[in-house]
Short mmCIF file of C-alpha atoms in Angstrom, two decimals:
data_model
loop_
_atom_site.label_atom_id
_atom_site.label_comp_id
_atom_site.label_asym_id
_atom_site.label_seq_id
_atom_site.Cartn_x
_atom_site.Cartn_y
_atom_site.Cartn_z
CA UNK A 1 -17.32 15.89 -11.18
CA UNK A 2 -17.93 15.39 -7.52
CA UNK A 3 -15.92 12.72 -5.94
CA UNK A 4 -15.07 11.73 -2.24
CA UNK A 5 -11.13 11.50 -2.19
CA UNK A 6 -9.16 9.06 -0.24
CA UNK A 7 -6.16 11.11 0.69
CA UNK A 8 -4.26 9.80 3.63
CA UNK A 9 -3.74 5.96 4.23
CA UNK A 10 -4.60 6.16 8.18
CA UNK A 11 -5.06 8.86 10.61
CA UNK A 12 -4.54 7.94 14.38
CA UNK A 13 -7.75 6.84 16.70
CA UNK A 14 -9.29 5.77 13.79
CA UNK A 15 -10.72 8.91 13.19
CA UNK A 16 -12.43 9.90 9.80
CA UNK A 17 -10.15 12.99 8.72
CA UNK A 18 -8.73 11.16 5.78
CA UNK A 19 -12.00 11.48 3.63
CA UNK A 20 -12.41 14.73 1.08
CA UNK A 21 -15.22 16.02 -1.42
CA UNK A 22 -14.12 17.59 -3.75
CA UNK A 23 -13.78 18.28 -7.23
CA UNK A 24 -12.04 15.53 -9.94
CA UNK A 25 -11.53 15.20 -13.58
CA UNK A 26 -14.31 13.78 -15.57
CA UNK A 27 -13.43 10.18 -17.12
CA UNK A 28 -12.97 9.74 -20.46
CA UNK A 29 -14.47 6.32 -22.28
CA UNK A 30 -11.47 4.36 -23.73
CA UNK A 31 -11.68 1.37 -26.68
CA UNK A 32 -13.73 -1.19 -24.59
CA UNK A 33 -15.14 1.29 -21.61
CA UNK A 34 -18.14 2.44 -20.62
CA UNK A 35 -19.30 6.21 -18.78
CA UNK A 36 -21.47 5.70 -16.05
CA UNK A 37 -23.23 8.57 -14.26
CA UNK A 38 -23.78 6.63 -10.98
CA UNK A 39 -27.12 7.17 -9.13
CA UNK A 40 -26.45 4.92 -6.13
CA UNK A 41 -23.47 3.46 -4.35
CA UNK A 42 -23.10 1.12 -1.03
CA UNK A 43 -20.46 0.45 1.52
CA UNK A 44 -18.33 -2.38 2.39
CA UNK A 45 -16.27 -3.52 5.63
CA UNK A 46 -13.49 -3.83 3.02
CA UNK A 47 -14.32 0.69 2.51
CA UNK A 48 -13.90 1.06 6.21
CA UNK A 49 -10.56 -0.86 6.34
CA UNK A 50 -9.34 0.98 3.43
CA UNK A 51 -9.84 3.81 4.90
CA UNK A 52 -7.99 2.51 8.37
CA UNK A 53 -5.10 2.01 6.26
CA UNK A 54 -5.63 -1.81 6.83
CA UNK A 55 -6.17 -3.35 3.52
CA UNK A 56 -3.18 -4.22 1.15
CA UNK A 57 -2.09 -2.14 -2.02
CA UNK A 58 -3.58 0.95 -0.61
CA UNK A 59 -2.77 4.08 -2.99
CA UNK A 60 -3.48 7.62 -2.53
CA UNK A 61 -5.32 9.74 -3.50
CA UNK A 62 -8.02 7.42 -4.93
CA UNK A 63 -11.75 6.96 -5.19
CA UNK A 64 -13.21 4.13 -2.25
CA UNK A 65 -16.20 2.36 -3.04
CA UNK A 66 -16.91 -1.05 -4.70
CA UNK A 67 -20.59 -1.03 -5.25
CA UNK A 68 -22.60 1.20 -7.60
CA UNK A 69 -25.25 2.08 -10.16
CA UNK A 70 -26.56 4.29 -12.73
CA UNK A 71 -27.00 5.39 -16.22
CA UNK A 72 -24.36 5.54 -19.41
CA UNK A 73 -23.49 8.87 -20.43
CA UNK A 74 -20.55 6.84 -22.81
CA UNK A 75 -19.37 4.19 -24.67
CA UNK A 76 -15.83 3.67 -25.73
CA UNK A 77 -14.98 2.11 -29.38
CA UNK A 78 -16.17 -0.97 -29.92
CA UNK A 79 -18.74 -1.41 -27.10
CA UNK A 80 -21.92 -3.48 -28.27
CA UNK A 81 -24.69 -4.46 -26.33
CA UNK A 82 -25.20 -1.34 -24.57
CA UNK A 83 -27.12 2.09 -24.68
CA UNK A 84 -26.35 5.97 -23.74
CA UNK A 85 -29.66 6.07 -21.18
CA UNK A 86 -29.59 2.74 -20.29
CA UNK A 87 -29.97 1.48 -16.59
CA UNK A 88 -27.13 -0.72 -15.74
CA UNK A 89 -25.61 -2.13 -11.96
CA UNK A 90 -20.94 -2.68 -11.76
CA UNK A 91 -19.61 -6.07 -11.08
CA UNK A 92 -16.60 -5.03 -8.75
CA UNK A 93 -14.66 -7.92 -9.80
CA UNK A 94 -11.93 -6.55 -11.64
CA UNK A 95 -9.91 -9.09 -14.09
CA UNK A 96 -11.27 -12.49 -12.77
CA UNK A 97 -9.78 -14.30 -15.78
CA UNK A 98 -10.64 -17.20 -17.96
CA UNK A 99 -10.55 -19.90 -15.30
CA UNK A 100 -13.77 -20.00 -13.43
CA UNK A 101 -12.42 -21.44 -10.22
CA UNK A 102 -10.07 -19.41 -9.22
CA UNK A 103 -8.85 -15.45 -10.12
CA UNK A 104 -6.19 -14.21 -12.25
CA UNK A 105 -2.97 -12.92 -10.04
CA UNK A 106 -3.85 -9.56 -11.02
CA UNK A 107 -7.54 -9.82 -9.98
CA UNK A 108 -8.93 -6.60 -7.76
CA UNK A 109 -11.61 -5.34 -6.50
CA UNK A 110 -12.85 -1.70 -7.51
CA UNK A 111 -12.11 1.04 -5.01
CA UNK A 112 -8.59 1.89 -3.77
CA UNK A 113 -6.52 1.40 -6.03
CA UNK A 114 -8.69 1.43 -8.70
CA UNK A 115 -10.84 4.64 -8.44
CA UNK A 116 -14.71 3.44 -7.12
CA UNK A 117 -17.96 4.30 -6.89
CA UNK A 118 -17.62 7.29 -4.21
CA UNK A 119 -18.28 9.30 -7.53
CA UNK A 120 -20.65 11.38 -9.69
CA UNK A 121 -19.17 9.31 -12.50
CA UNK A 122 -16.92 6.05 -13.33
CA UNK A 123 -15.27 4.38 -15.88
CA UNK A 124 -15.16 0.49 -16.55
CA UNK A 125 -14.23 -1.86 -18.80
CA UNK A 126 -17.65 -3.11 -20.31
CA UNK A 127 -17.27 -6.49 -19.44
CA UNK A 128 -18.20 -4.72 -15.73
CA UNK A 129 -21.55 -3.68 -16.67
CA UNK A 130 -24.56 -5.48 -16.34
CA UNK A 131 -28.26 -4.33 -17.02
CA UNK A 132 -30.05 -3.23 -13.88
CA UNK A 133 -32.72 -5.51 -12.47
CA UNK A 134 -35.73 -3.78 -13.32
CA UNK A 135 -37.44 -4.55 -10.43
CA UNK A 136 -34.96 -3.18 -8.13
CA UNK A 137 -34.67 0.99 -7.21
CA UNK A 138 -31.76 2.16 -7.00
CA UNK A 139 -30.90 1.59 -4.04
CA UNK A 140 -31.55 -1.94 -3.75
CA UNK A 141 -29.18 -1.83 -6.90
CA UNK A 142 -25.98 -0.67 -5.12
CA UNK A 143 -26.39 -2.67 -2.74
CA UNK A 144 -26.57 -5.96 -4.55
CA UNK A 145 -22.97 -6.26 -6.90
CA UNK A 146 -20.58 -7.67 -3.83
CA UNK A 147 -22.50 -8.95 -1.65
CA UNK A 148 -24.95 -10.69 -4.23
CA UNK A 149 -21.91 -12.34 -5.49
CA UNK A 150 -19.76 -13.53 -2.98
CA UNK A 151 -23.20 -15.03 -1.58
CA UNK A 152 -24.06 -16.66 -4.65
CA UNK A 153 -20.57 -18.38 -4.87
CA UNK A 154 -20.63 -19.15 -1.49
CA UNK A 155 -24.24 -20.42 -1.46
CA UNK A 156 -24.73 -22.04 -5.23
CA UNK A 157 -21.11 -22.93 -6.52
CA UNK A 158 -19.45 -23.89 -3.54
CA UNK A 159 -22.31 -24.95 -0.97
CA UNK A 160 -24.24 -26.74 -3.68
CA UNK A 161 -27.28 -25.77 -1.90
CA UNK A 162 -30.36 -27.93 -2.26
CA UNK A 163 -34.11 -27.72 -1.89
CA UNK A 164 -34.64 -29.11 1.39
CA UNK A 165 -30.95 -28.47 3.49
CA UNK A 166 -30.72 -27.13 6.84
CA UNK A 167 -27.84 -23.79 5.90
CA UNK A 168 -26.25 -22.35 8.93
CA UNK A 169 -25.58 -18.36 8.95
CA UNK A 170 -23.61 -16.92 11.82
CA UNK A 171 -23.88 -13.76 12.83
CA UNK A 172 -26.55 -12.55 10.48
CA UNK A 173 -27.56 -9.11 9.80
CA UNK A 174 -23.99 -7.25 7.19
CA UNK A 175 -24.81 -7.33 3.56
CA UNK A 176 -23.36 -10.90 2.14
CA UNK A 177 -24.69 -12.80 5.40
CA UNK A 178 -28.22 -11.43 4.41
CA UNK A 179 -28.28 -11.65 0.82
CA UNK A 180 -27.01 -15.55 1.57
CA UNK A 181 -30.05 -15.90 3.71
CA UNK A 182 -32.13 -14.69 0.53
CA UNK A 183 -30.48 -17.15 -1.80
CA UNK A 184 -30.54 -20.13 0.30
CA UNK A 185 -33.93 -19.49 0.91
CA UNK A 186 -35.23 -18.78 -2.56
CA UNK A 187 -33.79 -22.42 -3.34
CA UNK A 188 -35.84 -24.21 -0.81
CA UNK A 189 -33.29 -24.75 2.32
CA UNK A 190 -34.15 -24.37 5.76
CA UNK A 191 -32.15 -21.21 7.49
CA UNK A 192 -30.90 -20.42 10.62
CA UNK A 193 -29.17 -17.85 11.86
CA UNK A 194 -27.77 -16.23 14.70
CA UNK A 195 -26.86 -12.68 16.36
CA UNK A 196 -26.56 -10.76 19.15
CA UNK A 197 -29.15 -8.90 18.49
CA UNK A 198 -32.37 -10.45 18.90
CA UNK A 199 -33.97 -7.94 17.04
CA UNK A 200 -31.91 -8.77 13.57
CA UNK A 201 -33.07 -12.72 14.32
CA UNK A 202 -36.36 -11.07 14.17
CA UNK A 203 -35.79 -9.40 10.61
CA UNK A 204 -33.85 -12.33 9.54
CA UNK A 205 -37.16 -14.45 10.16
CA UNK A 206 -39.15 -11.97 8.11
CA UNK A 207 -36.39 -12.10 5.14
CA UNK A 208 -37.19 -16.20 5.09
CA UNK A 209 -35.06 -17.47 7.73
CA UNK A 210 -36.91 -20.90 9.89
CA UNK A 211 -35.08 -19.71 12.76
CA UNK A 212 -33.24 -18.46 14.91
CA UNK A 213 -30.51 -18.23 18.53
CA UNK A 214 -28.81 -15.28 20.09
CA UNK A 215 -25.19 -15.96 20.21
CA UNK A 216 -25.07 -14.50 23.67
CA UNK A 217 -26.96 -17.38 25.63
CA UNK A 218 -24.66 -19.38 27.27
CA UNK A 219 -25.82 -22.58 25.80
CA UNK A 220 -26.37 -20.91 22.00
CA UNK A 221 -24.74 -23.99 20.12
CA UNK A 222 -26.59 -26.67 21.57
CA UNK A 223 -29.75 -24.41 21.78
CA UNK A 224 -29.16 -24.27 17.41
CA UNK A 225 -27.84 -27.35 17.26
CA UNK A 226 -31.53 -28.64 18.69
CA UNK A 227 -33.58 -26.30 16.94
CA UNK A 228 -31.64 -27.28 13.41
CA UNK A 229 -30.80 -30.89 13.71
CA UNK A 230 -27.48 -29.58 12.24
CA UNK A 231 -26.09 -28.16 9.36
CA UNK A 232 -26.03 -29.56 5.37
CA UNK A 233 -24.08 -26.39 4.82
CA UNK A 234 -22.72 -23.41 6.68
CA UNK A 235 -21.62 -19.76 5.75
CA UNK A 236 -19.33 -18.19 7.70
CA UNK A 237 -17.54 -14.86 7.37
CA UNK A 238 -16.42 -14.82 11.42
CA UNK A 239 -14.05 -17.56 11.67
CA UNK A 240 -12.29 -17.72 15.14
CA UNK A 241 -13.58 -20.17 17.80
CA UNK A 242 -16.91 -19.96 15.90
CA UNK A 243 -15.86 -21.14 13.13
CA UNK A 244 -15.18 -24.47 15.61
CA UNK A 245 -19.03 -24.46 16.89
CA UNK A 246 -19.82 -24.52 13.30
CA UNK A 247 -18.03 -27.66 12.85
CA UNK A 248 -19.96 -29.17 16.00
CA UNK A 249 -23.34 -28.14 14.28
CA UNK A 250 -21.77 -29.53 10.99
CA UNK A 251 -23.52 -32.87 9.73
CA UNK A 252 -21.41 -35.86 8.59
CA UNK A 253 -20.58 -35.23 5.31
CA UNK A 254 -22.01 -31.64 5.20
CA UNK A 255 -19.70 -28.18 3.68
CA UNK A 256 -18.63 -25.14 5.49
CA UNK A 257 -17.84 -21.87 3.16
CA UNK A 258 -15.86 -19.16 4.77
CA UNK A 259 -15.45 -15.89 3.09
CA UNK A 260 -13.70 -13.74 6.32
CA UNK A 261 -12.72 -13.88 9.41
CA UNK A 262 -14.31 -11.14 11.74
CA UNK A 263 -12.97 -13.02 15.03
CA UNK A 264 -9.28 -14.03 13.54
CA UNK A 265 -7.23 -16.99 13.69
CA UNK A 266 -9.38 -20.16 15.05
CA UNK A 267 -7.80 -21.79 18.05
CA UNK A 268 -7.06 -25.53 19.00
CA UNK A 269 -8.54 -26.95 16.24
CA UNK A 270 -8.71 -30.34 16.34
CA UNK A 271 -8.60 -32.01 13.18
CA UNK A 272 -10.28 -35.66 13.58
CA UNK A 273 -13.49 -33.53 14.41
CA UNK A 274 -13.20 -32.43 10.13
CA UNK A 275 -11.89 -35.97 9.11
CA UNK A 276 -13.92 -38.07 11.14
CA UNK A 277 -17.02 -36.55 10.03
CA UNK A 278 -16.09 -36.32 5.99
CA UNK A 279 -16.62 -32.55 6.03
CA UNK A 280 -15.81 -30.43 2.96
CA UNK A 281 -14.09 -27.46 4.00
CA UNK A 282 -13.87 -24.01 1.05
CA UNK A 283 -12.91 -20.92 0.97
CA UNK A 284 -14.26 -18.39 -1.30
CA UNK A 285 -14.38 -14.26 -2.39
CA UNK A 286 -16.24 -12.69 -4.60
CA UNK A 287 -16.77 -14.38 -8.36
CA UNK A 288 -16.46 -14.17 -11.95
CA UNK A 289 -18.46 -12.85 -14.36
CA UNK A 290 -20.92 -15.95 -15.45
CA UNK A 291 -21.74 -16.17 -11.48
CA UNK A 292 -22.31 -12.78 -11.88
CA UNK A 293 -24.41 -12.94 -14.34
CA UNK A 294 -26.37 -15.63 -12.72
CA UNK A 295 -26.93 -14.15 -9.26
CA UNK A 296 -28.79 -11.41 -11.10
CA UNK A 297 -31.18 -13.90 -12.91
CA UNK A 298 -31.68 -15.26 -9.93
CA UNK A 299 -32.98 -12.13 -8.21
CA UNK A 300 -34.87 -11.67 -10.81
CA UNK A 301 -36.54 -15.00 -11.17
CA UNK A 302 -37.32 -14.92 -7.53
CA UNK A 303 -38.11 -11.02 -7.50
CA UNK A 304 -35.91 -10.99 -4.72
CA UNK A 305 -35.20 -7.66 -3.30
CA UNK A 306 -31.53 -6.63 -0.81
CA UNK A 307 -32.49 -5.20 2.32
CA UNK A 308 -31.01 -1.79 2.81
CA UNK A 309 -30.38 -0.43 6.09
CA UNK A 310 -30.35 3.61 5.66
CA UNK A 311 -29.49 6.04 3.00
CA UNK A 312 -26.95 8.84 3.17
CA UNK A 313 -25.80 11.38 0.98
CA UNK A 314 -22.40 10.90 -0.20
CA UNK A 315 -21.08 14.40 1.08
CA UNK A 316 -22.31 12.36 4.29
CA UNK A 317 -20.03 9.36 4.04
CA UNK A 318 -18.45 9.97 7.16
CA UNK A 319 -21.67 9.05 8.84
CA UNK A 320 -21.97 6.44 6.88
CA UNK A 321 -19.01 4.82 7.94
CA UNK A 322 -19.70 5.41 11.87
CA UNK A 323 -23.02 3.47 11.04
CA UNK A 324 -20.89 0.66 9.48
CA UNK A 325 -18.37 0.91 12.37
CA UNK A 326 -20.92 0.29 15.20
CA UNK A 327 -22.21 -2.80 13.02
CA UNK A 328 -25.85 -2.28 14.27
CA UNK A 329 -27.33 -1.89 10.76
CA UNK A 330 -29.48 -4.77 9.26
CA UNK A 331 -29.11 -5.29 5.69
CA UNK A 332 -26.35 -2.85 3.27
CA UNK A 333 -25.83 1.37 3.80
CA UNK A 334 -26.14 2.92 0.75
CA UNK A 335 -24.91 6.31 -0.45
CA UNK A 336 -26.85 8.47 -2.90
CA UNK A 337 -24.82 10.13 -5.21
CA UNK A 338 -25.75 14.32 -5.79
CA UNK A 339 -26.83 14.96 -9.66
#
């Protein structure tokens, strides 16, 4: 089969010379696994830092890529509830474990070390296949697994989002910010968002969104804290000193979720501003498998639909990841794998 190879953990400048297609064994379908001949894949921040050499547990040569879908072409022994032919998405959570709160200590995410998605074909342990959405092509497919649930965790489990709350999303516009926007929205809260592009506020406003502020006016926080009233709940994968004018917009008694930290460490915090005003403070990544399971009815209940950004082939997944790199895409970059 055709795969794209991870070969060298970091090549100085940051150039993309560590990337090769070529050819790979075929997998075989153990007890408990399942073939998939993938139609679709999408990137991930987490893909480009792999392939910076920045991302722990890095080992070469491997397969990147985390997101993915197609059709079975096998099933190991003892594999029920699926089909050869049938249309299934890959939950990249890899060994979440039994307790749903928290992951196993040997829970990973597919792609580097485990071999991913950059692939004609991949092999999984069943419990890591889920019936495709039929509603969804197959691009929209790829691009749902990570993002769809580390939203959903972030959004339903953690942020307890109800019909009717004001949900803060900073720096709209890479995959999980925008499929949180979705969810919140399906569920009846009121949205805002930011970015520096004033353009993405505009496609964030078509995607359901009530409104939003470009992050590069001066006064931006009291600007969105006006235009809100404040936050019930706020997402945040930037952390930093924003992570700070989130707790400012933050309503007494109101949760913040962070799942990264674009801007680093935050700075001067000062604490009576989180005690003083009761707030409920979580971090989160990815999910298990009933969340999972869950964020997928709910895009189908609400026929909601991840926006995708652009297309490549995956012999073109160096352009891919310049596109990712220059973080003016809208929505997820999705690869489409060669037959």
């Amino acid at each position: 089969m055709k795969a794209m190879v991870l070969k060298d953990k970091v090549k100085p400048g940051g150039e993309i010379a560590n990337l090769f297609y070529e050819e790979r064994e075929m997998p075989k379908a153990g007890a408990g696994e399942i073939v998939i001949r993938l139609r679709t894949a999408a990137l991930n921040r987490r893909d480009v830092f792999i392939r910076q050499g920045l991302y722990p547990g890095i080992q070469v040569p491997s397969i990147p890529g985390s997101d993915g879908a197609g059709i079975i072409s096998e099933l190991g022994e003892g594999v029920e509830g699926f089909e050869i032919g049938s249309e299934v998405v890959i939950n990249p959570a890899m060994g979440w474990g039994d307790n749903p709160k928290f992951p196993d200590p040997n829970f990973s995410v597919l792609g580097v070390p485990i071999d991913g998605t950059y692939a004609q074909y991949i092999k999984l342990p069943a419990e890591n296949v889920f019936s495709k959405p039929k509603h969804l092509t197959w691009e929209e497919a790829a691009a749902l697994p990570l993002a769809g649930l580390t939203a959903y965790r972030a959004v339903v489990t953690k942020g307890q989002v109800q019909k009717g709350d004001t949900v803060i999303i900073p720096g709209i516009g890479g995959g999980v910010a925008t499929v949180a926007l979705q969810i919140a929205a399906a569920l009846g809260a009121k949205v805002f968002v930011t970015s520096s592009s004033d353009e993405k506020i505009e496609k964030a406003l078509k995607l359901g969104a009530t409104g939003g502020v470009n992050y590069k006016n001066e006064n931006w926080v009291k600007e969105l804290k006006a235009l809100s009233g404040g936050a019930d709940l706020a997402i945040d994968s930037i952390g930093g000193d924003t992570f700070k004018d989130l707790i400012y917009l933050a309503n007494p008694g109101s949760k913040i979720v962070s799942f990264g930290a674009t801007l680093g460490p935050i700075n001067k915090l000062l604490m009576p501003h989180i005690f003083f005003k009761q707030l409920h403070i979580m971090g989160t990544t990815m999910g298990n498998p009933e969340e999972f399971r869950k964020m997928l009815d709910l895009f189908e209940e609400h026929q909601l639909k991840p926006t995708v950004a652009e297309v490549f082939p995956l012999e073109e997944v160096e352009e891919a990841h310049k596109q990712m790199e220059q973080g003016k895409h809208f929505g997820r970059i999705v690869l489409s794998i060669p037959e």
